[in-house]
Amino acid sequence: MRNACKKKVLYCGIIIIVLIIFLHPDMNARRSYEYIEKELIPDTLYEETAVNFTSSAILECDYHDVLFDDTTLSDSLVDGDLIEGHRIREGGEFSPSDCKPKFSTAVIVPYRDRAEQLRGFLVYMHMFLRRQSIHYRIFVVEQVDTRPFNRAKLLNIGALAAMRAGYPCLVLHDVDLLPLRPANLYACTKCPRHMSSSINKFRFVLPYLNLFGGAIAITSHQYKTINGMSNEYFGWGGEDDDLYARMESEELKMCRFEPENSRYHMMSHKSQHTGDRRKQVVKYEKNGISDDGLKNLKYTEVATVLHPLFTHIMVDL
Ligand code: BGN
């Protein structure tokens, strides 16, 4: 009798815990976060091409078919080669020849010591981006010193290079992420956009609502407004939460595309050392972002080399 009673209590307990987990508002929010409806995306896109960009095409490119493309690509494409006659120019720049693009995007990739992954990333991304009818260029910013990896500072350096080259839209992108849906247009929206909200590593669920890491799209103007990212995060973690805090302090609201079109494959690698600043992510006071970021960015540029598939910026932080 006593045993049967204990069992009942145990079962009830388990059921209650399961219910709490699955009915928790955050759980549902993460699965079905707020996003821009597909039909409304064209109105939210930020249309601008790079200063000095010219196209000989007369007709403007149309993005309807890209945004409504429902194919999913396979990550195994990283093992392939680029098609012949791909028309990618030195430095990793491309623009369509059959129509005049409405967007110029600088894809900025912080990097160190993952040659195999970088090769796969470049092949995949050029194949992916070419079919979106946008003008783009891939910048890889490599940390050559031996201090812990500083993702955010590398992104600041890449952003500056992209802005100097006249790019109005920045996509800040990890080298281990591959976008699986061609409908995930690599153009800026008027709101800074978290692009990688559905990653296989997290079982395609957003780990927390304010996550703003992985792959994001932000206009050069907005990036300047928030003084870029912090230069102080050496080692893994926290710098993306800091970026989110900067946007909040400037009242910039982020947006996303629907989960289905925000799917990414994360290439595997060994985990990195956690950084010291990680747990000190702050809420910025007004003007709190003005003394750490683009404005006080200091580094040594070791070399910049134009490779066939990317612009390689090597820096000592
Ligand atoms: C979070 C990290 C992010 C990272 C995501 C996803 C921190 C700060 C702790 C206070 N944030 O935990 O940087 O992008 O996980 O992996 O570590």
PDB file of N, CA, C and O in Angstrom, residues 219-289:
ATOM      1  N   THR A 219      23.400  47.178 -40.740  1.00  0.00           N
ATOM      2  CA  THR A 219      23.889  48.179 -41.705  1.00  0.00           C
ATOM      3  C   THR A 219      25.144  48.848 -41.122  1.00  0.00           C
ATOM      4  O   THR A 219      25.305  48.933 -39.901  1.00  0.00           O
ATOM      5  N   SER A 220      25.997  49.350 -42.006  1.00  0.00           N
ATOM      6  CA  SER A 220      27.222  50.024 -41.563  1.00  0.00           C
ATOM      7  C   SER A 220      26.851  51.208 -40.684  1.00  0.00           C
ATOM      8  O   SER A 220      27.517  51.489 -39.686  1.00  0.00           O
ATOM      9  N   HIS A 221      25.767  51.869 -41.055  1.00  0.00           N
ATOM     10  CA  HIS A 221      25.319  53.034 -40.286  1.00  0.00           C
ATOM     11  C   HIS A 221      24.953  52.632 -38.853  1.00  0.00           C
ATOM     12  O   HIS A 221      25.367  53.267 -37.877  1.00  0.00           O
ATOM     13  N   GLN A 222      24.185  51.555 -38.720  1.00  0.00           N
ATOM     14  CA  GLN A 222      23.792  51.088 -37.385  1.00  0.00           C
ATOM     15  C   GLN A 222      25.012  50.636 -36.583  1.00  0.00           C
ATOM     16  O   GLN A 222      25.107  50.880 -35.378  1.00  0.00           O
ATOM     17  N   TYR A 223      25.947  49.985 -37.270  1.00  0.00           N
ATOM     18  CA  TYR A 223      27.145  49.482 -36.581  1.00  0.00           C
ATOM     19  C   TYR A 223      27.942  50.651 -36.006  1.00  0.00           C
ATOM     20  O   TYR A 223      28.472  50.572 -34.902  1.00  0.00           O
ATOM     21  N   LYS A 224      27.983  51.749 -36.754  1.00  0.00           N
ATOM     22  CA  LYS A 224      28.686  52.949 -36.257  1.00  0.00           C
ATOM     23  C   LYS A 224      27.927  53.547 -35.076  1.00  0.00           C
ATOM     24  O   LYS A 224      28.530  53.996 -34.108  1.00  0.00           O
ATOM     25  N   THR A 225      26.594  53.539 -35.180  1.00  0.00           N
ATOM     26  CA  THR A 225      25.770  54.115 -34.110  1.00  0.00           C
ATOM     27  C   THR A 225      26.036  53.451 -32.767  1.00  0.00           C
ATOM     28  O   THR A 225      26.056  54.106 -31.738  1.00  0.00           O
ATOM     29  N   ILE A 226      26.266  52.136 -32.776  1.00  0.00           N
ATOM     30  CA  ILE A 226      26.510  51.436 -31.503  1.00  0.00           C
ATOM     31  C   ILE A 226      28.008  51.338 -31.198  1.00  0.00           C
ATOM     32  O   ILE A 226      28.416  50.601 -30.312  1.00  0.00           O
ATOM     33  N   ASN A 227      28.825  52.084 -31.960  1.00  0.00           N
ATOM     34  CA  ASN A 227      30.284  52.057 -31.786  1.00  0.00           C
ATOM     35  C   ASN A 227      30.832  50.636 -31.971  1.00  0.00           C
ATOM     36  O   ASN A 227      31.772  50.226 -31.283  1.00  0.00           O
ATOM     37  N   GLY A 228      30.239  49.880 -32.875  1.00  0.00           N
ATOM     38  CA  GLY A 228      30.703  48.521 -33.169  1.00  0.00           C
ATOM     39  C   GLY A 228      30.561  47.605 -31.971  1.00  0.00           C
ATOM     40  O   GLY A 228      29.658  47.775 -31.148  1.00  0.00           O
ATOM     41  N   MET A 229      31.455  46.639 -31.864  1.00  0.00           N
ATOM     42  CA  MET A 229      31.428  45.691 -30.745  1.00  0.00           C
ATOM     43  C   MET A 229      32.534  46.061 -29.748  1.00  0.00           C
ATOM     44  O   MET A 229      33.388  46.899 -30.038  1.00  0.00           O
ATOM     45  N   SER A 230      32.512  45.406 -28.598  1.00  0.00           N
ATOM     46  CA  SER A 230      33.553  45.667 -27.593  1.00  0.00           C
ATOM     47  C   SER A 230      34.877  45.038 -28.044  1.00  0.00           C
ATOM     48  O   SER A 230      34.893  43.986 -28.667  1.00  0.00           O
ATOM     49  N   ASN A 231      35.998  45.680 -27.703  1.00  0.00           N
ATOM     50  CA  ASN A 231      37.319  45.118 -28.042  1.00  0.00           C
ATOM     51  C   ASN A 231      37.887  44.277 -26.901  1.00  0.00           C
ATOM     52  O   ASN A 231      39.002  43.770 -26.988  1.00  0.00           O
ATOM     53  N   GLU A 232      37.109  44.127 -25.829  1.00  0.00           N
ATOM     54  CA  GLU A 232      37.680  43.571 -24.597  1.00  0.00           C
ATOM     55  C   GLU A 232      37.402  42.095 -24.354  1.00  0.00           C
ATOM     56  O   GLU A 232      37.789  41.554 -23.331  1.00  0.00           O
ATOM     57  N   TYR A 233      36.720  41.432 -25.255  1.00  0.00           N
ATOM     58  CA  TYR A 233      36.366  40.022 -25.014  1.00  0.00           C
ATOM     59  C   TYR A 233      37.381  39.078 -25.642  1.00  0.00           C
ATOM     60  O   TYR A 233      37.257  38.697 -26.810  1.00  0.00           O
ATOM     61  N   PHE A 234      38.382  38.697 -24.886  1.00  0.00           N
ATOM     62  CA  PHE A 234      39.349  37.698 -25.354  1.00  0.00           C
ATOM     63  C   PHE A 234      38.866  36.337 -24.866  1.00  0.00           C
ATOM     64  O   PHE A 234      38.496  36.187 -23.705  1.00  0.00           O
ATOM     65  N   GLY A 235      38.830  35.325 -25.737  1.00  0.00           N
ATOM     66  CA  GLY A 235      38.325  34.003 -25.357  1.00  0.00           C
ATOM     67  C   GLY A 235      36.852  33.874 -25.695  1.00  0.00           C
ATOM     68  O   GLY A 235      36.207  34.841 -26.104  1.00  0.00           O
ATOM     69  N   TRP A 236      36.322  32.661 -25.502  1.00  0.00           N
ATOM     70  CA  TRP A 236      34.971  32.355 -25.983  1.00  0.00           C
ATOM     71  C   TRP A 236      33.862  32.958 -25.115  1.00  0.00           C
ATOM     72  O   TRP A 236      33.907  32.885 -23.903  1.00  0.00           O
ATOM     73  N   GLY A 237      32.849  33.513 -25.775  1.00  0.00           N
ATOM     74  CA  GLY A 237      31.568  33.824 -25.141  1.00  0.00           C
ATOM     75  C   GLY A 237      31.373  35.255 -24.659  1.00  0.00           C
ATOM     76  O   GLY A 237      32.317  35.951 -24.274  1.00  0.00           O
ATOM     77  N   GLY A 238      30.117  35.671 -24.704  1.00  0.00           N
ATOM     78  CA  GLY A 238      29.727  36.940 -24.095  1.00  0.00           C
ATOM     79  C   GLY A 238      29.737  38.149 -25.018  1.00  0.00           C
ATOM     80  O   GLY A 238      28.947  39.070 -24.839  1.00  0.00           O
ATOM     81  N   GLU A 239      30.625  38.144 -26.026  1.00  0.00           N
ATOM     82  CA  GLU A 239      30.750  39.345 -26.873  1.00  0.00           C
ATOM     83  C   GLU A 239      29.475  39.613 -27.672  1.00  0.00           C
ATOM     84  O   GLU A 239      29.144  40.761 -27.963  1.00  0.00           O
ATOM     85  N   ASP A 240      28.742  38.548 -27.998  1.00  0.00           N
ATOM     86  CA  ASP A 240      27.494  38.730 -28.747  1.00  0.00           C
ATOM     87  C   ASP A 240      26.381  39.267 -27.839  1.00  0.00           C
ATOM     88  O   ASP A 240      25.536  40.058 -28.274  1.00  0.00           O
ATOM     89  N   ASP A 241      26.405  38.848 -26.567  1.00  0.00           N
ATOM     90  CA  ASP A 241      25.428  39.391 -25.614  1.00  0.00           C
ATOM     91  C   ASP A 241      25.719  40.877 -25.380  1.00  0.00           C
ATOM     92  O   ASP A 241      24.808  41.682 -25.198  1.00  0.00           O
ATOM     93  N   ASP A 242      26.999  41.213 -25.384  1.00  0.00           N
ATOM     94  CA  ASP A 242      27.413  42.609 -25.238  1.00  0.00           C
ATOM     95  C   ASP A 242      26.898  43.439 -26.423  1.00  0.00           C
ATOM     96  O   ASP A 242      26.408  44.556 -26.258  1.00  0.00           O
ATOM     97  N   LEU A 243      26.995  42.847 -27.629  1.00  0.00           N
ATOM     98  CA  LEU A 243      26.491  43.526 -28.824  1.00  0.00           C
ATOM     99  C   LEU A 243      24.990  43.789 -28.690  1.00  0.00           C
ATOM    100  O   LEU A 243      24.487  44.869 -29.012  1.00  0.00           O
ATOM    101  N   TYR A 244      24.286  42.795 -28.168  1.00  0.00           N
ATOM    102  CA  TYR A 244      22.848  42.954 -27.975  1.00  0.00           C
ATOM    103  C   TYR A 244      22.564  44.098 -26.994  1.00  0.00           C
ATOM    104  O   TYR A 244      21.680  44.928 -27.219  1.00  0.00           O
ATOM    105  N   ALA A 245      23.366  44.165 -25.917  1.00  0.00           N
ATOM    106  CA  ALA A 245      23.194  45.226 -24.912  1.00  0.00           C
ATOM    107  C   ALA A 245      23.450  46.600 -25.538  1.00  0.00           C
ATOM    108  O   ALA A 245      22.779  47.577 -25.206  1.00  0.00           O
ATOM    109  N   ARG A 246      24.409  46.663 -26.460  1.00  0.00           N
ATOM    110  CA  ARG A 246      24.681  47.933 -27.149  1.00  0.00           C
ATOM    111  C   ARG A 246      23.474  48.359 -27.982  1.00  0.00           C
ATOM    112  O   ARG A 246      23.105  49.533 -28.022  1.00  0.00           O
ATOM    113  N   MET A 247      22.873  47.413 -28.648  1.00  0.00           N
ATOM    114  CA  MET A 247      21.711  47.748 -29.475  1.00  0.00           C
ATOM    115  C   MET A 247      20.559  48.230 -28.606  1.00  0.00           C
ATOM    116  O   MET A 247      19.867  49.180 -28.947  1.00  0.00           O
ATOM    117  N   GLU A 248      20.392  47.560 -27.457  1.00  0.00           N
ATOM    118  CA  GLU A 248      19.323  47.975 -26.537  1.00  0.00           C
ATOM    119  C   GLU A 248      19.549  49.401 -26.068  1.00  0.00           C
ATOM    120  O   GLU A 248      18.615  50.196 -26.010  1.00  0.00           O
ATOM    121  N   SER A 249      20.811  49.713 -25.778  1.00  0.00           N
ATOM    122  CA  SER A 249      21.090  51.055 -25.254  1.00  0.00           C
ATOM    123  C   SER A 249      20.797  52.126 -26.313  1.00  0.00           C
ATOM    124  O   SER A 249      20.532  53.264 -25.979  1.00  0.00           O
ATOM    125  N   GLU A 250      20.856  51.743 -27.579  1.00  0.00           N
ATOM    126  CA  GLU A 250      20.539  52.710 -28.642  1.00  0.00           C
ATOM    127  C   GLU A 250      19.122  52.513 -29.178  1.00  0.00           C
ATOM    128  O   GLU A 250      18.755  53.052 -30.221  1.00  0.00           O
ATOM    129  N   GLU A 251      18.362  51.698 -28.476  1.00  0.00           N
ATOM    130  CA  GLU A 251      16.981  51.402 -28.851  1.00  0.00           C
ATOM    131  C   GLU A 251      16.833  50.860 -30.266  1.00  0.00           C
ATOM    132  O   GLU A 251      15.884  51.159 -30.984  1.00  0.00           O
ATOM    133  N   LEU A 252      17.808  50.045 -30.662  1.00  0.00           N
ATOM    134  CA  LEU A 252      17.722  49.357 -31.952  1.00  0.00           C
ATOM    135  C   LEU A 252      17.118  47.985 -31.692  1.00  0.00           C
ATOM    136  O   LEU A 252      17.685  47.178 -30.950  1.00  0.00           O
ATOM    137  N   LYS A 253      15.996  47.702 -32.319  1.00  0.00           N
ATOM    138  CA  LYS A 253      15.325  46.432 -32.071  1.00  0.00           C
ATOM    139  C   LYS A 253      15.746  45.414 -33.127  1.00  0.00           C
ATOM    140  O   LYS A 253      15.771  45.735 -34.311  1.00  0.00           O
ATOM    141  N   MET A 254      16.085  44.231 -32.701  1.00  0.00           N
ATOM    142  CA  MET A 254      16.507  43.217 -33.682  1.00  0.00           C
ATOM    143  C   MET A 254      15.304  42.508 -34.306  1.00  0.00           C
ATOM    144  O   MET A 254      14.185  42.562 -33.789  1.00  0.00           O
ATOM    145  N   CYS A 255      15.557  41.831 -35.436  1.00  0.00           N
ATOM    146  CA  CYS A 255      14.494  41.050 -36.056  1.00  0.00           C
ATOM    147  C   CYS A 255      15.057  39.727 -36.561  1.00  0.00           C
ATOM    148  O   CYS A 255      16.276  39.501 -36.531  1.00  0.00           O
ATOM    149  N   ARG A 256      14.159  38.865 -37.004  1.00  0.00           N
ATOM    150  CA  ARG A 256      14.575  37.562 -37.532  1.00  0.00           C
ATOM    151  C   ARG A 256      13.665  37.156 -38.677  1.00  0.00           C
ATOM    152  O   ARG A 256      12.553  37.687 -38.819  1.00  0.00           O
ATOM    153  N   PHE A 257      14.133  36.187 -39.480  1.00  0.00           N
ATOM    154  CA  PHE A 257      13.272  35.525 -40.462  1.00  0.00           C
ATOM    155  C   PHE A 257      12.712  34.261 -39.800  1.00  0.00           C
ATOM    156  O   PHE A 257      13.165  33.851 -38.738  1.00  0.00           O
ATOM    157  N   GLU A 258      11.763  33.657 -40.428  1.00  0.00           N
ATOM    158  CA  GLU A 258      11.126  32.468 -39.849  1.00  0.00           C
ATOM    159  C   GLU A 258      12.152  31.336 -39.609  1.00  0.00           C
ATOM    160  O   GLU A 258      13.160  31.252 -40.318  1.00  0.00           O
ATOM    161  N   PRO A 259      11.899  30.490 -38.603  1.00  0.00           N
ATOM    162  CA  PRO A 259      12.855  29.434 -38.247  1.00  0.00           C
ATOM    163  C   PRO A 259      13.251  28.567 -39.445  1.00  0.00           C
ATOM    164  O   PRO A 259      14.428  28.254 -39.633  1.00  0.00           O
ATOM    165  N   GLU A 260      12.269  28.188 -40.247  1.00  0.00           N
ATOM    166  CA  GLU A 260      12.526  27.292 -41.369  1.00  0.00           C
ATOM    167  C   GLU A 260      13.624  27.845 -42.297  1.00  0.00           C
ATOM    168  O   GLU A 260      14.513  27.120 -42.734  1.00  0.00           O
ATOM    169  N   ASN A 261      13.547  29.145 -42.557  1.00  0.00           N
ATOM    170  CA  ASN A 261      14.524  29.760 -43.460  1.00  0.00           C
ATOM    171  C   ASN A 261      15.790  30.235 -42.758  1.00  0.00           C
ATOM    172  O   ASN A 261      16.698  30.759 -43.400  1.00  0.00           O
ATOM    173  N   SER A 262      15.836  30.041 -41.447  1.00  0.00           N
ATOM    174  CA  SER A 262      17.015  30.489 -40.682  1.00  0.00           C
ATOM    175  C   SER A 262      17.861  29.299 -40.259  1.00  0.00           C
ATOM    176  O   SER A 262      18.574  29.356 -39.266  1.00  0.00           O
ATOM    177  N   ARG A 263      17.732  28.205 -41.004  1.00  0.00           N
ATOM    178  CA  ARG A 263      18.447  26.978 -40.638  1.00  0.00           C
ATOM    179  C   ARG A 263      19.914  27.037 -41.046  1.00  0.00           C
ATOM    180  O   ARG A 263      20.242  27.466 -42.144  1.00  0.00           O
ATOM    181  N   TYR A 264      20.758  26.600 -40.122  1.00  0.00           N
ATOM    182  CA  TYR A 264      22.208  26.560 -40.362  1.00  0.00           C
ATOM    183  C   TYR A 264      22.761  25.209 -39.929  1.00  0.00           C
ATOM    184  O   TYR A 264      22.227  24.574 -39.013  1.00  0.00           O
ATOM    185  N   HIS A 265      23.828  24.826 -40.602  1.00  0.00           N
ATOM    186  CA  HIS A 265      24.581  23.639 -40.178  1.00  0.00           C
ATOM    187  C   HIS A 265      25.869  24.125 -39.547  1.00  0.00           C
ATOM    188  O   HIS A 265      26.576  24.947 -40.135  1.00  0.00           O
ATOM    189  N   MET A 266      26.168  23.637 -38.340  1.00  0.00           N
ATOM    190  CA  MET A 266      27.438  24.017 -37.709  1.00  0.00           C
ATOM    191  C   MET A 266      28.459  22.911 -37.927  1.00  0.00           C
ATOM    192  O   MET A 266      28.224  21.767 -37.557  1.00  0.00           O
ATOM    193  N   MET A 267      29.586  23.282 -38.554  1.00  0.00           N
ATOM    194  CA  MET A 267      30.645  22.296 -38.780  1.00  0.00           C
ATOM    195  C   MET A 267      31.313  22.019 -37.430  1.00  0.00           C
ATOM    196  O   MET A 267      31.483  22.926 -36.628  1.00  0.00           O
ATOM    197  N   SER A 268      31.696  20.779 -37.216  1.00  0.00           N
ATOM    198  CA  SER A 268      32.209  20.434 -35.886  1.00  0.00           C
ATOM    199  C   SER A 268      33.662  20.868 -35.711  1.00  0.00           C
ATOM    200  O   SER A 268      34.425  20.965 -36.666  1.00  0.00           O
ATOM    201  N   HIS A 269      34.021  21.122 -34.475  1.00  0.00           N
ATOM    202  CA  HIS A 269      35.379  21.541 -34.124  1.00  0.00           C
ATOM    203  C   HIS A 269      35.524  21.382 -32.624  1.00  0.00           C
ATOM    204  O   HIS A 269      34.532  21.265 -31.908  1.00  0.00           O
ATOM    205  N   LYS A 270      36.767  21.434 -32.140  1.00  0.00           N
ATOM    206  CA  LYS A 270      36.897  21.323 -30.681  1.00  0.00           C
ATOM    207  C   LYS A 270      36.584  22.682 -30.036  1.00  0.00           C
ATOM    208  O   LYS A 270      36.806  23.734 -30.639  1.00  0.00           O
ATOM    209  N   SER A 271      36.038  22.613 -28.815  1.00  0.00           N
ATOM    210  CA  SER A 271      35.602  23.866 -28.201  1.00  0.00           C
ATOM    211  C   SER A 271      36.793  24.705 -27.757  1.00  0.00           C
ATOM    212  O   SER A 271      37.877  24.198 -27.498  1.00  0.00           O
ATOM    213  N   GLN A 272      36.539  26.007 -27.652  1.00  0.00           N
ATOM    214  CA  GLN A 272      37.620  26.934 -27.330  1.00  0.00           C
ATOM    215  C   GLN A 272      37.633  27.299 -25.858  1.00  0.00           C
ATOM    216  O   GLN A 272      36.674  27.072 -25.146  1.00  0.00           O
ATOM    217  N   HIS A 273      38.733  27.948 -25.434  1.00  0.00           N
ATOM    218  CA  HIS A 273      38.824  28.396 -24.048  1.00  0.00           C
ATOM    219  C   HIS A 273      37.841  29.523 -23.789  1.00  0.00           C
ATOM    220  O   HIS A 273      37.719  30.449 -24.577  1.00  0.00           O
ATOM    221  N   THR A 274      37.167  29.400 -22.631  1.00  0.00           N
ATOM    222  CA  THR A 274      36.208  30.420 -22.259  1.00  0.00           C
ATOM    223  C   THR A 274      36.946  31.691 -21.838  1.00  0.00           C
ATOM    224  O   THR A 274      37.987  31.616 -21.200  1.00  0.00           O
ATOM    225  N   GLY A 275      36.384  32.835 -22.207  1.00  0.00           N
ATOM    226  CA  GLY A 275      37.054  34.107 -21.903  1.00  0.00           C
ATOM    227  C   GLY A 275      36.768  34.615 -20.498  1.00  0.00           C
ATOM    228  O   GLY A 275      35.799  34.219 -19.864  1.00  0.00           O
ATOM    229  N   ASP A 276      37.622  35.544 -20.018  1.00  0.00           N
ATOM    230  CA  ASP A 276      37.464  36.109 -18.669  1.00  0.00           C
ATOM    231  C   ASP A 276      36.304  37.096 -18.592  1.00  0.00           C
ATOM    232  O   ASP A 276      35.685  37.258 -17.557  1.00  0.00           O
ATOM    233  N   ARG A 277      36.058  37.815 -19.685  1.00  0.00           N
ATOM    234  CA  ARG A 277      35.035  38.856 -19.672  1.00  0.00           C
ATOM    235  C   ARG A 277      33.623  38.291 -19.801  1.00  0.00           C
ATOM    236  O   ARG A 277      32.645  38.977 -19.605  1.00  0.00           O
ATOM    237  N   ARG A 278      33.546  37.003 -20.129  1.00  0.00           N
ATOM    238  CA  ARG A 278      32.283  36.391 -20.520  1.00  0.00           C
ATOM    239  C   ARG A 278      31.137  36.682 -19.550  1.00  0.00           C
ATOM    240  O   ARG A 278      30.035  37.022 -19.936  1.00  0.00           O
ATOM    241  N   LYS A 279      31.427  36.558 -18.254  1.00  0.00           N
ATOM    242  CA  LYS A 279      30.353  36.670 -17.265  1.00  0.00           C
ATOM    243  C   LYS A 279      30.088  38.103 -16.834  1.00  0.00           C
ATOM    244  O   LYS A 279      29.275  38.356 -15.971  1.00  0.00           O
ATOM    245  N   GLN A 280      30.800  39.052 -17.453  1.00  0.00           N
ATOM    246  CA  GLN A 280      30.617  40.443 -17.016  1.00  0.00           C
ATOM    247  C   GLN A 280      29.788  41.252 -17.988  1.00  0.00           C
ATOM    248  O   GLN A 280      29.923  42.471 -18.043  1.00  0.00           O
ATOM    249  N   VAL A 281      28.997  40.569 -18.813  1.00  0.00           N
ATOM    250  CA  VAL A 281      28.199  41.312 -19.784  1.00  0.00           C
ATOM    251  C   VAL A 281      27.335  42.322 -19.038  1.00  0.00           C
ATOM    252  O   VAL A 281      26.650  41.984 -18.081  1.00  0.00           O
ATOM    253  N   VAL A 282      27.421  43.552 -19.477  1.00  0.00           N
ATOM    254  CA  VAL A 282      26.751  44.619 -18.731  1.00  0.00           C
ATOM    255  C   VAL A 282      25.528  45.127 -19.473  1.00  0.00           C
ATOM    256  O   VAL A 282      25.346  44.882 -20.650  1.00  0.00           O
ATOM    257  N   LYS A 283      24.703  45.840 -18.754  1.00  0.00           N
ATOM    258  CA  LYS A 283      23.647  46.620 -19.380  1.00  0.00           C
ATOM    259  C   LYS A 283      24.241  48.007 -19.507  1.00  0.00           C
ATOM    260  O   LYS A 283      24.751  48.562 -18.527  1.00  0.00           O
ATOM    261  N   TYR A 284      24.274  48.546 -20.711  1.00  0.00           N
ATOM    262  CA  TYR A 284      24.958  49.823 -20.880  1.00  0.00           C
ATOM    263  C   TYR A 284      24.126  51.004 -20.397  1.00  0.00           C
ATOM    264  O   TYR A 284      22.939  51.088 -20.675  1.00  0.00           O
ATOM    265  N   GLU A 285      24.800  51.887 -19.696  1.00  0.00           N
ATOM    266  CA  GLU A 285      24.198  53.175 -19.347  1.00  0.00           C
ATOM    267  C   GLU A 285      24.242  54.022 -20.613  1.00  0.00           C
ATOM    268  O   GLU A 285      24.980  53.694 -21.547  1.00  0.00           O
ATOM    269  N   LYS A 286      23.505  55.084 -20.626  1.00  0.00           N
ATOM    270  CA  LYS A 286      23.594  55.998 -21.768  1.00  0.00           C
ATOM    271  C   LYS A 286      25.058  56.459 -21.904  1.00  0.00           C
ATOM    272  O   LYS A 286      25.727  56.725 -20.905  1.00  0.00           O
ATOM    273  N   ASN A 287      25.583  56.507 -23.109  1.00  0.00           N
ATOM    274  CA  ASN A 287      26.979  56.870 -23.411  1.00  0.00           C
ATOM    275  C   ASN A 287      28.004  55.835 -22.960  1.00  0.00           C
ATOM    276  O   ASN A 287      29.199  56.041 -23.129  1.00  0.00           O
ATOM    277  N   GLY A 288      27.548  54.742 -22.368  1.00  0.00           N
ATOM    278  CA  GLY A 288      28.481  53.736 -21.854  1.00  0.00           C
ATOM    279  C   GLY A 288      29.252  53.018 -22.950  1.00  0.00           C
ATOM    280  O   GLY A 288      30.284  52.399 -22.683  1.00  0.00           O
ATOM    281  N   ILE A 289      28.740  53.085 -24.179  1.00  0.00           N
ATOM    282  CA  ILE A 289      29.402  52.348 -25.258  1.00  0.00           C
ATOM    283  C   ILE A 289      30.432  53.202 -25.983  1.00  0.00           C
ATOM    284  O   ILE A 289      31.140  52.724 -26.849  1.00  0.00           O
TER     285      ILE A 289
END
